[in-house]
XYZ file of C-alpha atoms in Angstrom:
458
model
C -3.674 19.435 -46.898
C -1.323 17.982 -49.416
C -1.334 14.322 -50.392
C 0.845 12.048 -48.232
C 3.322 10.075 -50.300
C 4.388 6.575 -49.286
C 8.083 6.115 -49.915
C 8.981 2.456 -50.541
C 11.460 1.091 -48.077
C 14.682 -0.558 -49.105
C 13.530 -3.909 -47.756
C 16.841 -5.615 -48.392
C 18.563 -3.071 -46.154
C 15.797 -3.423 -43.564
C 16.305 -7.185 -43.598
C 20.057 -6.790 -43.228
C 19.489 -4.736 -40.085
C 16.739 -6.755 -38.418
C 16.057 -10.215 -39.929
C 17.969 -13.257 -38.750
C 17.525 -15.625 -41.675
C 17.189 -19.366 -41.432
C 20.231 -21.334 -42.646
C 21.449 -18.026 -44.104
C 24.745 -16.199 -44.225
C 24.855 -12.599 -43.039
C 27.273 -9.763 -43.674
C 27.575 -6.211 -44.874
C 27.970 -7.339 -48.474
C 25.054 -9.804 -48.377
C 21.678 -8.400 -49.402
C 18.924 -11.040 -49.525
C 16.590 -10.939 -52.545
C 13.115 -9.665 -51.670
C 10.349 -11.895 -53.060
C 7.069 -10.001 -53.207
C 4.511 -12.188 -54.964
C 3.866 -15.468 -56.707
C 1.479 -16.862 -59.289
C 1.355 -20.429 -60.531
C 4.913 -21.723 -60.866
C 6.497 -18.253 -60.837
C 7.672 -15.738 -58.240
C 8.625 -12.044 -58.559
C 11.108 -9.890 -56.699
C 10.742 -6.281 -55.615
C 12.195 -5.110 -58.945
C 9.481 -6.914 -60.884
C 11.765 -9.665 -62.200
C 10.152 -13.091 -62.683
C 11.694 -16.440 -61.700
C 10.573 -20.018 -62.163
C 10.088 -21.548 -58.726
C 12.045 -24.760 -59.217
C 11.888 -25.750 -55.544
C 8.222 -25.082 -54.667
C 9.353 -22.571 -52.065
C 10.988 -25.234 -49.921
C 9.512 -28.476 -51.327
C 6.086 -27.227 -50.240
C 4.034 -25.258 -52.781
C 2.447 -28.268 -54.486
C -0.523 -26.508 -56.097
C 1.373 -23.368 -57.104
C 1.351 -19.782 -55.882
C -1.577 -17.392 -55.806
C -4.396 -19.832 -55.073
C -7.210 -17.566 -53.870
C -9.178 -20.632 -52.771
C -6.646 -21.320 -50.018
C -6.636 -17.722 -48.814
C -10.434 -17.748 -48.773
C -10.472 -20.958 -46.719
C -8.217 -19.298 -44.144
C -10.356 -16.158 -44.044
C -13.598 -18.113 -43.700
C -12.261 -20.158 -40.791
C -10.827 -17.045 -39.127
C -14.251 -15.414 -39.210
C -15.826 -18.529 -37.685
C -13.164 -19.487 -35.135
C -9.651 -18.100 -35.427
C -8.033 -20.260 -32.764
C -8.656 -22.896 -30.145
C -6.229 -25.542 -28.865
C -6.637 -29.288 -29.242
C -5.653 -29.884 -25.620
C -8.685 -31.991 -24.736
C -10.906 -30.133 -27.218
C -11.468 -30.393 -30.952
C -12.516 -28.077 -33.762
C -14.452 -29.090 -36.895
C -11.639 -28.608 -39.458
C -9.201 -30.593 -37.324
C -11.599 -33.518 -37.020
C -12.334 -33.472 -40.750
C -8.662 -33.189 -41.692
C -7.712 -36.120 -39.469
C -10.348 -38.232 -41.212
C -9.134 -37.160 -44.668
C -5.507 -37.963 -43.849
C -6.371 -41.343 -42.372
C -8.335 -42.069 -45.540
C -5.275 -41.424 -47.715
C -2.808 -43.236 -45.442
C -2.216 -46.990 -45.682
C -4.784 -49.149 -43.912
C -4.294 -49.201 -40.156
C -2.719 -45.752 -39.835
C -5.776 -44.034 -38.394
C -4.556 -41.756 -35.602
C -3.402 -38.234 -36.467
C -1.416 -36.051 -34.070
C -1.076 -32.506 -35.416
C 2.047 -30.364 -35.142
C 3.205 -27.053 -36.616
C 6.158 -28.310 -38.647
C 8.004 -31.333 -39.973
C 10.646 -31.133 -37.251
C 7.888 -31.263 -34.645
C 6.304 -34.248 -36.386
C 9.623 -36.135 -36.238
C 10.132 -35.094 -32.612
C 6.639 -36.349 -31.815
C 7.302 -39.693 -33.479
C 10.436 -40.365 -31.415
C 8.680 -39.389 -28.189
C 5.725 -41.619 -29.056
C 8.047 -44.548 -29.803
C 9.784 -44.167 -26.449
C 6.583 -43.928 -24.436
C 4.842 -46.705 -26.363
C 7.567 -49.210 -25.554
C 7.509 -48.182 -21.891
C 3.772 -48.795 -21.797
C 4.058 -52.267 -23.325
C 6.776 -53.386 -20.958
C 9.919 -52.752 -23.025
C 11.313 -49.611 -21.390
C 14.869 -50.050 -22.677
C 13.801 -49.548 -26.318
C 14.684 -45.911 -26.949
C 17.365 -45.743 -29.671
C 16.698 -44.724 -33.266
C 18.469 -45.500 -36.522
C 18.568 -43.134 -39.492
C 20.595 -42.909 -42.664
C 23.866 -41.173 -43.324
C 23.365 -37.587 -44.579
C 19.594 -37.724 -43.975
C 17.930 -34.555 -42.691
C 15.045 -35.003 -40.238
C 14.707 -31.609 -38.565
C 16.278 -28.982 -36.340
C 14.859 -29.458 -32.827
C 17.186 -31.264 -30.425
C 15.556 -34.660 -30.863
C 15.024 -34.395 -34.616
C 18.568 -33.067 -35.024
C 19.857 -36.116 -33.152
C 18.140 -38.258 -35.787
C 19.583 -36.128 -38.598
C 22.650 -37.672 -40.236
C 24.546 -34.502 -41.133
C 27.521 -34.007 -38.781
C 28.052 -30.383 -39.794
C 24.580 -29.386 -38.627
C 24.956 -31.124 -35.273
C 28.350 -30.010 -33.974
C 27.296 -26.459 -32.939
C 24.510 -27.853 -30.727
C 26.186 -30.841 -29.093
C 25.628 -32.604 -26.815
C 22.394 -33.735 -28.427
C 19.757 -36.213 -27.314
C 21.511 -39.573 -26.910
C 20.392 -42.623 -28.839
C 20.722 -41.692 -32.508
C 22.761 -44.005 -34.754
C 23.578 -43.986 -38.484
C 23.119 -46.583 -41.209
C 24.060 -46.397 -44.942
C 21.878 -44.479 -47.380
C 20.796 -45.631 -50.851
C 23.044 -43.478 -53.048
C 23.586 -45.995 -55.854
C 25.851 -43.579 -57.723
C 28.391 -44.087 -54.942
C 27.560 -47.684 -54.046
C 30.471 -49.761 -52.711
C 31.832 -52.733 -54.611
C 30.623 -55.341 -55.414
C 27.185 -53.653 -55.538
C 27.996 -50.761 -57.869
C 26.535 -52.575 -60.885
C 23.521 -54.273 -59.244
C 20.854 -51.839 -58.055
C 18.636 -54.366 -56.307
C 21.539 -56.141 -54.614
C 22.797 -52.761 -53.386
C 19.393 -52.005 -51.884
C 19.259 -55.310 -50.050
C 22.817 -54.755 -48.802
C 21.835 -51.327 -47.453
C 18.708 -52.754 -45.798
C 20.708 -55.550 -44.190
C 22.971 -52.964 -42.594
C 19.893 -51.875 -40.623
C 19.562 -55.340 -39.110
C 23.284 -55.387 -38.458
C 22.980 -52.108 -36.522
C 19.953 -53.354 -34.558
C 21.814 -56.502 -33.544
C 24.942 -54.524 -32.658
C 23.043 -52.068 -30.450
C 20.782 -54.809 -29.108
C 17.165 -55.301 -30.273
C 15.946 -54.637 -26.748
C 17.322 -51.072 -26.985
C 16.234 -50.007 -30.493
C 12.822 -48.356 -30.801
C 12.566 -47.092 -34.383
C 14.103 -46.603 -37.802
C 13.473 -43.228 -39.471
C 13.649 -43.278 -43.284
C 12.566 -40.875 -46.018
C 10.980 -42.691 -49.002
C 13.338 -40.660 -51.223
C 16.184 -39.201 -49.181
C 16.575 -35.470 -49.667
C 20.066 -34.458 -48.539
C 22.800 -35.686 -50.826
C 20.558 -35.271 -53.820
C 17.393 -37.391 -53.914
C 18.245 -41.046 -53.291
C 15.338 -43.306 -54.340
C 14.964 -46.736 -52.725
C 16.182 -49.685 -54.822
C 13.647 -52.435 -55.599
C 12.930 -54.568 -52.536
C 14.642 -52.187 -50.106
C 11.633 -51.199 -48.052
C 10.176 -54.688 -48.103
C 13.408 -56.005 -46.534
C 13.414 -53.129 -44.012
C 9.826 -53.942 -43.038
C 10.757 -57.593 -42.467
C 13.733 -56.579 -40.322
C 11.678 -54.169 -38.212
C 8.957 -56.774 -37.659
C 11.526 -59.416 -36.688
C 13.032 -57.209 -33.982
C 9.908 -55.296 -32.861
C 11.275 -51.994 -34.166
C 8.968 -49.261 -35.467
C 9.360 -48.116 -39.068
C 8.830 -44.354 -39.416
C 8.298 -43.025 -42.949
C 9.459 -39.408 -42.842
C 7.400 -37.868 -45.646
C 7.783 -34.219 -44.736
C 8.987 -33.656 -48.320
C 7.709 -36.731 -50.156
C 3.993 -36.673 -49.250
C 1.054 -34.988 -51.004
C 2.024 -35.707 -54.580
C 5.726 -34.857 -54.605
C 6.520 -38.450 -55.656
C 3.049 -39.133 -57.080
C 0.667 -40.601 -54.479
C -0.576 -38.716 -51.435
C 1.901 -40.741 -49.381
C 5.084 -41.994 -50.997
C 5.155 -45.215 -48.979
C 2.295 -46.325 -51.255
C 4.543 -45.802 -54.289
C 7.157 -48.127 -52.849
C 4.812 -50.763 -51.437
C 5.414 -50.652 -47.694
C 3.253 -49.876 -44.676
C 5.082 -47.975 -41.925
C 4.066 -47.739 -38.283
C 4.210 -43.934 -38.374
C 4.167 -41.312 -41.137
C 5.505 -37.833 -40.466
C 4.404 -35.083 -42.870
C 4.128 -31.299 -43.231
C 5.120 -28.922 -46.092
C 2.793 -29.948 -48.941
C -0.176 -30.541 -46.622
C -1.153 -26.886 -47.081
C 1.115 -26.239 -50.080
C 2.992 -23.950 -47.705
C 0.062 -21.555 -47.337
C -0.149 -22.164 -43.568
C 2.177 -23.919 -41.102
C 1.025 -27.405 -40.128
C 2.478 -30.884 -39.758
C 1.227 -34.264 -38.633
C 2.280 -37.586 -37.179
C 0.013 -40.361 -38.435
C 0.268 -43.453 -36.252
C -1.091 -46.988 -36.346
C -3.903 -48.214 -34.119
C -1.363 -50.539 -32.479
C 0.572 -47.537 -31.191
C -2.560 -45.718 -30.068
C -4.087 -48.652 -28.192
C -2.088 -48.248 -24.909
C -3.282 -44.629 -24.732
C -6.991 -45.475 -25.093
C -7.683 -46.745 -21.565
C -9.197 -43.484 -20.352
C -6.295 -42.554 -18.084
C -2.974 -42.803 -19.973
C -1.713 -39.502 -21.379
C 0.729 -38.695 -24.183
C 2.209 -35.618 -22.437
C 3.266 -33.816 -25.592
C 1.879 -31.007 -27.752
C 2.164 -27.340 -28.644
C 0.033 -24.227 -28.586
C -0.534 -24.122 -32.331
C -0.556 -27.825 -33.195
C -3.888 -28.535 -34.875
C -4.567 -24.842 -35.522
C -8.084 -24.587 -37.007
C -7.104 -22.038 -39.684
C -4.177 -24.162 -40.877
C -6.438 -27.229 -40.873
C -9.012 -25.410 -42.995
C -6.302 -24.464 -45.494
C -5.094 -28.073 -45.573
C -8.607 -29.299 -46.369
C -8.900 -26.820 -49.247
C -5.452 -27.843 -50.489
C -6.427 -31.537 -50.501
C -9.562 -30.534 -52.431
C -7.379 -28.951 -55.125
C -5.023 -31.925 -55.324
C -7.951 -34.303 -55.724
C -10.140 -32.152 -57.983
C -7.336 -31.291 -60.413
C -5.820 -34.772 -60.386
C -2.369 -33.480 -59.510
C -1.201 -36.824 -58.103
C -1.930 -38.467 -61.451
C -0.396 -35.477 -63.247
C 2.896 -36.071 -61.449
C 2.834 -39.788 -62.218
C 2.162 -39.081 -65.905
C 4.755 -36.306 -66.280
C 7.559 -37.594 -64.057
C 9.197 -39.575 -66.896
C 9.309 -36.418 -69.029
C 10.824 -34.435 -66.164
C 13.546 -37.050 -65.737
C 14.187 -37.289 -69.490
C 14.555 -33.512 -69.704
C 17.020 -33.372 -66.808
C 18.923 -36.355 -68.248
C 19.939 -34.142 -71.179
C 22.325 -32.448 -68.751
C 24.398 -35.624 -68.528
C 26.291 -34.499 -71.633
C 27.914 -31.754 -69.533
C 31.310 -32.649 -68.017
C 30.285 -31.253 -64.607
C 27.146 -33.440 -64.281
C 27.833 -36.852 -62.790
C 24.348 -38.141 -61.979
C 20.672 -37.256 -62.259
C 18.422 -39.070 -59.792
C 15.121 -38.829 -58.009
C 11.455 -39.621 -58.463
C 8.221 -37.816 -59.275
C 8.815 -34.057 -59.227
C 11.800 -34.398 -56.879
C 15.265 -34.608 -58.444
C 18.910 -33.969 -57.702
C 21.730 -33.281 -60.162
C 25.092 -34.268 -58.681
C 28.085 -32.219 -59.803
C 31.536 -33.767 -60.130
C 35.065 -32.707 -60.899
C 35.808 -35.831 -62.950
C 33.021 -37.932 -64.497
C 35.208 -40.945 -65.161
C 36.319 -41.298 -61.531
C 33.289 -39.600 -59.902
C 35.745 -37.368 -58.052
C 33.897 -34.688 -56.152
C 34.969 -31.122 -55.443
C 37.141 -30.072 -52.548
C 35.578 -27.879 -49.882
C 37.319 -24.834 -51.355
C 36.152 -25.663 -54.896
C 32.614 -26.306 -53.726
C 32.557 -22.979 -51.912
C 33.851 -21.182 -54.973
C 31.710 -22.968 -57.589
C 28.426 -23.574 -55.752
C 28.186 -20.682 -53.356
C 30.465 -18.216 -55.051
C 29.008 -18.602 -58.523
C 26.308 -21.178 -59.224
C 23.646 -20.185 -56.677
C 23.706 -16.587 -57.892
C 23.999 -17.520 -61.566
C 20.932 -19.764 -61.445
C 18.860 -17.123 -59.684
C 20.063 -14.374 -62.018
C 19.171 -16.659 -64.918
C 15.582 -16.824 -63.700
C 15.522 -20.112 -61.755
C 15.006 -20.465 -58.039
C 16.330 -23.854 -56.898
C 18.915 -25.132 -54.445
C 22.647 -25.660 -54.824
C 23.469 -27.816 -51.820
C 26.886 -28.968 -50.631
C 26.030 -30.502 -47.265
C 27.129 -33.777 -48.883
C 28.432 -34.113 -52.459
C 27.521 -30.938 -54.394
C 24.066 -31.169 -55.970
C 21.415 -28.967 -57.499
C 18.001 -29.896 -56.110
C 14.754 -29.449 -58.020
C 11.163 -29.808 -56.871
C 8.857 -27.644 -59.017
C 5.165 -27.154 -58.228
C 3.028 -30.121 -59.208
C 1.178 -28.044 -61.804
C 4.286 -27.862 -64.017
C 4.704 -29.523 -67.404
C 7.094 -29.765 -70.317
C 7.470 -26.019 -70.857
C 8.671 -25.558 -67.279
C 10.907 -28.635 -67.539
C 12.542 -27.176 -70.649
C 13.039 -23.817 -68.942
C 14.682 -25.495 -65.942
C 17.009 -27.485 -68.188
C 17.949 -24.469 -70.293
C 18.841 -22.261 -67.328
C 20.711 -25.096 -65.617
C 22.652 -25.885 -68.784
C 23.889 -22.333 -69.230
C 24.871 -21.883 -65.597
C 26.540 -25.304 -65.276
C 28.532 -24.826 -68.457
C 29.826 -21.487 -67.176
C 30.567 -22.987 -63.761
C 32.724 -25.643 -65.446
C 34.633 -22.989 -67.352
C 35.517 -21.288 -64.069
C 37.148 -24.350 -62.506
């Protein structure tokens, strides 16, 4: 018999016929790139072309691609026990991971509820807040506050907390009870705070108390805040912001939820970014970097105060999912934490973050770059039409410049990142935590060429 030849499929065409992409446009003239492998901070497509992964997949691949140790951890756990639910049972990796996470979290946050994703972690936190206040005799406390433009997930509850109107309209009516407060975009701070960073932060925090008082403290359950807000282009908290928010929440018996789905596990520096900014939340939500994206898992880490009403032997938190606390994902997470700790990647980020910022700041000499902001290995470059007035692009210009040219030009230039226009147009960057100056320089060089050409096309 003759040898059977395997003919490679045209995977892009296969995808066009059968794959419904997430947050993706589809059409006869749209062929999604096919990414076939990754190693370190680089990925390759099906034509063998290499790209620098400037977004860590989707803010997730902290330790870089191609870590055999993580694959081996998954295989070893699969051989031992591939799956069992945590519905009244426990598996060894889940118990160990809960202990490890509690050890890294601020003191008092000792109870870990596992999910499959960040959206589920946020959903879990809102449901816990509602039930907790019912159990302690304050059943009217159900509303949540979150910041303008903030993204907190896609499930109906998490989407109701999300502050992006364009994402919500197709799925309305949503879960009632979500209200918006100002974000901490200092680049667009209102007068008279545009020249005083700390005063702006305190103003923004005070708007939270204003909203609580307007809605009624007896009706507000929680405030959901990212340590560094993602959507809009990486808004760090001004000095004193979170301390004022903590005071406000304590004064009105409102829970402070630190949504660290992106910011945790070294993205800002510490394992949990709330430590970087000196506040202790009531709940932390996390996901993405917990396994460096090698397996799907998320977590809600809650304080003992919130757990106490559920510890009487009879009270149930009637919430969960089939794959929350999956033993294979937990085993991968443990191996990932081992790498972060053994290789000192948290300290590496802290040491190299100033160089990353300084390298991106070079782009400020371009007429299209209005602001560079962020923290750790998490930055946004805001694009403007006029630097002197901070005028942004029209919807038509943004479509033409960002989607029509820049996204493709950056990828063709060898950089995978994100050109995002859900708010003001920005380029978002979050490289793997193993990166250093050579990768920073490569990011800046590719960005510079593409941004200069984008400006010439206006």
